[in-house]
XYZ file of C-alpha atoms in Angstrom:
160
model
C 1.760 -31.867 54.500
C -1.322 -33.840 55.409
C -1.939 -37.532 54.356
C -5.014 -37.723 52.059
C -7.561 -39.760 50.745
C -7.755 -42.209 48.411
C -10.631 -39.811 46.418
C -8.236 -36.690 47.197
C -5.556 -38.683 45.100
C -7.852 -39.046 42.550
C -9.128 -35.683 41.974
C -5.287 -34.645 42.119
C -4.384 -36.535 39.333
C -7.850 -35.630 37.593
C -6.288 -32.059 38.299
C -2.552 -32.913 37.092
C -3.774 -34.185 33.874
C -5.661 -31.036 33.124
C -2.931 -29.461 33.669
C -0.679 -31.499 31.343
C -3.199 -31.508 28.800
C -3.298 -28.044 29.053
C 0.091 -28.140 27.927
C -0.450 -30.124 24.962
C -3.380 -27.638 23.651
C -0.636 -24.542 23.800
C -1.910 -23.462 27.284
C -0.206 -22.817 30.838
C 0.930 -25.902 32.874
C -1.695 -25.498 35.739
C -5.493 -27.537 36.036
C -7.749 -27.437 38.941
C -11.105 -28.857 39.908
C -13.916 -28.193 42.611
C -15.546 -31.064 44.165
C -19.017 -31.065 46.133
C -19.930 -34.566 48.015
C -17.077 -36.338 46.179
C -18.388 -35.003 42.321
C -16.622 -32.817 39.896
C -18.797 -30.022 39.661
C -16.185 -27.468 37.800
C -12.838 -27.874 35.927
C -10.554 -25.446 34.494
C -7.545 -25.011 32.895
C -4.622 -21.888 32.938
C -6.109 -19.813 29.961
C -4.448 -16.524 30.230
C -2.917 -16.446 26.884
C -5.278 -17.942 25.375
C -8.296 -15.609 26.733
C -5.569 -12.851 26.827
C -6.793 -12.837 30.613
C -4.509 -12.440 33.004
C -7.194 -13.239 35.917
C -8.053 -16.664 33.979
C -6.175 -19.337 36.464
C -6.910 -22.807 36.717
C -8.420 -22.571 39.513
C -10.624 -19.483 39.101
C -11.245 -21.042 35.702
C -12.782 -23.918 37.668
C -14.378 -21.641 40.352
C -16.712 -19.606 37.548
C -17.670 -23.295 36.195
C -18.482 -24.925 39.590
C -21.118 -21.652 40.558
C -22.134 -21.998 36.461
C -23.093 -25.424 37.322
C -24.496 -25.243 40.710
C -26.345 -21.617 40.274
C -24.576 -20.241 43.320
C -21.852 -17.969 43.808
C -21.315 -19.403 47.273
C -19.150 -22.719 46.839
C -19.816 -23.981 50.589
C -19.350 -27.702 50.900
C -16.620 -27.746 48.223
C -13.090 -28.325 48.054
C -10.837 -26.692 45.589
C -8.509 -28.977 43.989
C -5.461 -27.907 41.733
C -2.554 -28.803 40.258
C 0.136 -26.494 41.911
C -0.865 -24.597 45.112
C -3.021 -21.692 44.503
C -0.942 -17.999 44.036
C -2.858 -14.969 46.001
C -4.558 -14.303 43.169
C -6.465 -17.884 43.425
C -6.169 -18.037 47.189
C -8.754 -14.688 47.275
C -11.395 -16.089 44.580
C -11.462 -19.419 46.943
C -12.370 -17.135 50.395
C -14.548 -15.115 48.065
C -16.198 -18.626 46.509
C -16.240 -19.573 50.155
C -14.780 -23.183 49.933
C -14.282 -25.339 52.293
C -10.758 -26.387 51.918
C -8.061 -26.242 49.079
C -5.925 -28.976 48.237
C -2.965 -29.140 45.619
C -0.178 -31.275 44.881
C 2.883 -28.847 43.419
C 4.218 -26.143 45.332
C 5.091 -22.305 44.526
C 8.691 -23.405 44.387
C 8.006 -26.025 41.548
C 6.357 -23.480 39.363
C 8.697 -20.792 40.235
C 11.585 -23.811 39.119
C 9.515 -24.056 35.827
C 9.201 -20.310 35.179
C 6.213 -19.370 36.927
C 7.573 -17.532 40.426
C 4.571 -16.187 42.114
C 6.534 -16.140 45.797
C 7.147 -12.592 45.029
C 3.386 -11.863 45.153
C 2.944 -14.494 48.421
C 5.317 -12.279 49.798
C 4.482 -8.590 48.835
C 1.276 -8.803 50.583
C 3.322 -9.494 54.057
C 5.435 -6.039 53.658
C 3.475 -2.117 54.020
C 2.512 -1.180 50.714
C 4.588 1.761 50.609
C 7.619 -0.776 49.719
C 5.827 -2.343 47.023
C 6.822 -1.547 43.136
C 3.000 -0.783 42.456
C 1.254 2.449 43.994
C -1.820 1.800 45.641
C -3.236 5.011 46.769
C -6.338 6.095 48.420
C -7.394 9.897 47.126
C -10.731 10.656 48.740
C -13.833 12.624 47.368
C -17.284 13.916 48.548
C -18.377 10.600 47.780
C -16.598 7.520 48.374
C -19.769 6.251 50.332
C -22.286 6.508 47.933
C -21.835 3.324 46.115
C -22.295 2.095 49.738
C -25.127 3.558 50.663
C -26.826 3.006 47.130
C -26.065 -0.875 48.453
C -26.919 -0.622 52.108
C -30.722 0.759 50.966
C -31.721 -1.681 48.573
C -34.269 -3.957 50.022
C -33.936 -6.416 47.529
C -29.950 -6.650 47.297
C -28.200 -10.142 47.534
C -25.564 -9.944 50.732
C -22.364 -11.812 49.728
């Protein structure tokens, strides 16, 4: 655990009461914000059940705001904020978003204590996927490349 901020604090409760608003409006009990040179550029709230999405976390919630707002899909210079610490699921859209740093206040064991045990999934993707429940296969074809090649000749494309 790190000692933080006075403005970390702040966006951390911004983030918890999100969260327990989220709550109140029949939603789940996480909220998360991204920050750019100390602003609130995106917010979001657990809307899986509402959206029927299960891909519609807090903090990817916040993630598809924060590029919405700042017309990038590159959040460089940004800090993710949230309300509980980010499952795997969150922790890849933040590399893919590129932020700078994450920061959250409860951890996996205080949503798993509440109902919500992701340390299954923080630890599935330590083990060889031929012990996990799901099948993840690779069946190959005459081509798997083209997609990639399509990609790799466009002049014009948009590197991520």
């Amino acid at each position: 655990m790190t000692t933080s901020t006075t403005a970390e604090h702040s966006w951390l409760r911004t983030a918890i009461e999100l969260a327990t608003r989220s709550v109140t409006e029949g939603g789940g009990p996480f909220g998360a914000v991204v920050v750019r040179d100390g602003e609130v550029v995106g917010e979001g709230t657990n809307r899986v059940t509402a959206t029927l999405d299960p891909t519609a976390h807090a903090e990817v919630v916040a993630i598809r705001a924060a590029c919405r707002a700042l017309g990038r899909f590159r959040l460089t210079g940004c800090v993710l904020v949230s309300s509980c610490e980010p499952c795997p699921l969150c922790l890849a859209a933040a590399l893919w978003a590129r932020v700078d740093r994450i920061v959250y206040a409860a951890d996996r064991h205080d949503a798993a204590a509440a109902g919500f045990d992701d340390r299954e999934f923080h630890d599935l993707f330590g083990r060889p996927r031929e012990t996990w429940n799901l099948a993840v296969e690779r069946i190959t074809t005459d081509d798997d490349a083209a997609p990639f090649a399509a990609w790799l000749s466009r002049t014009d494309r948009v590197d991520y």
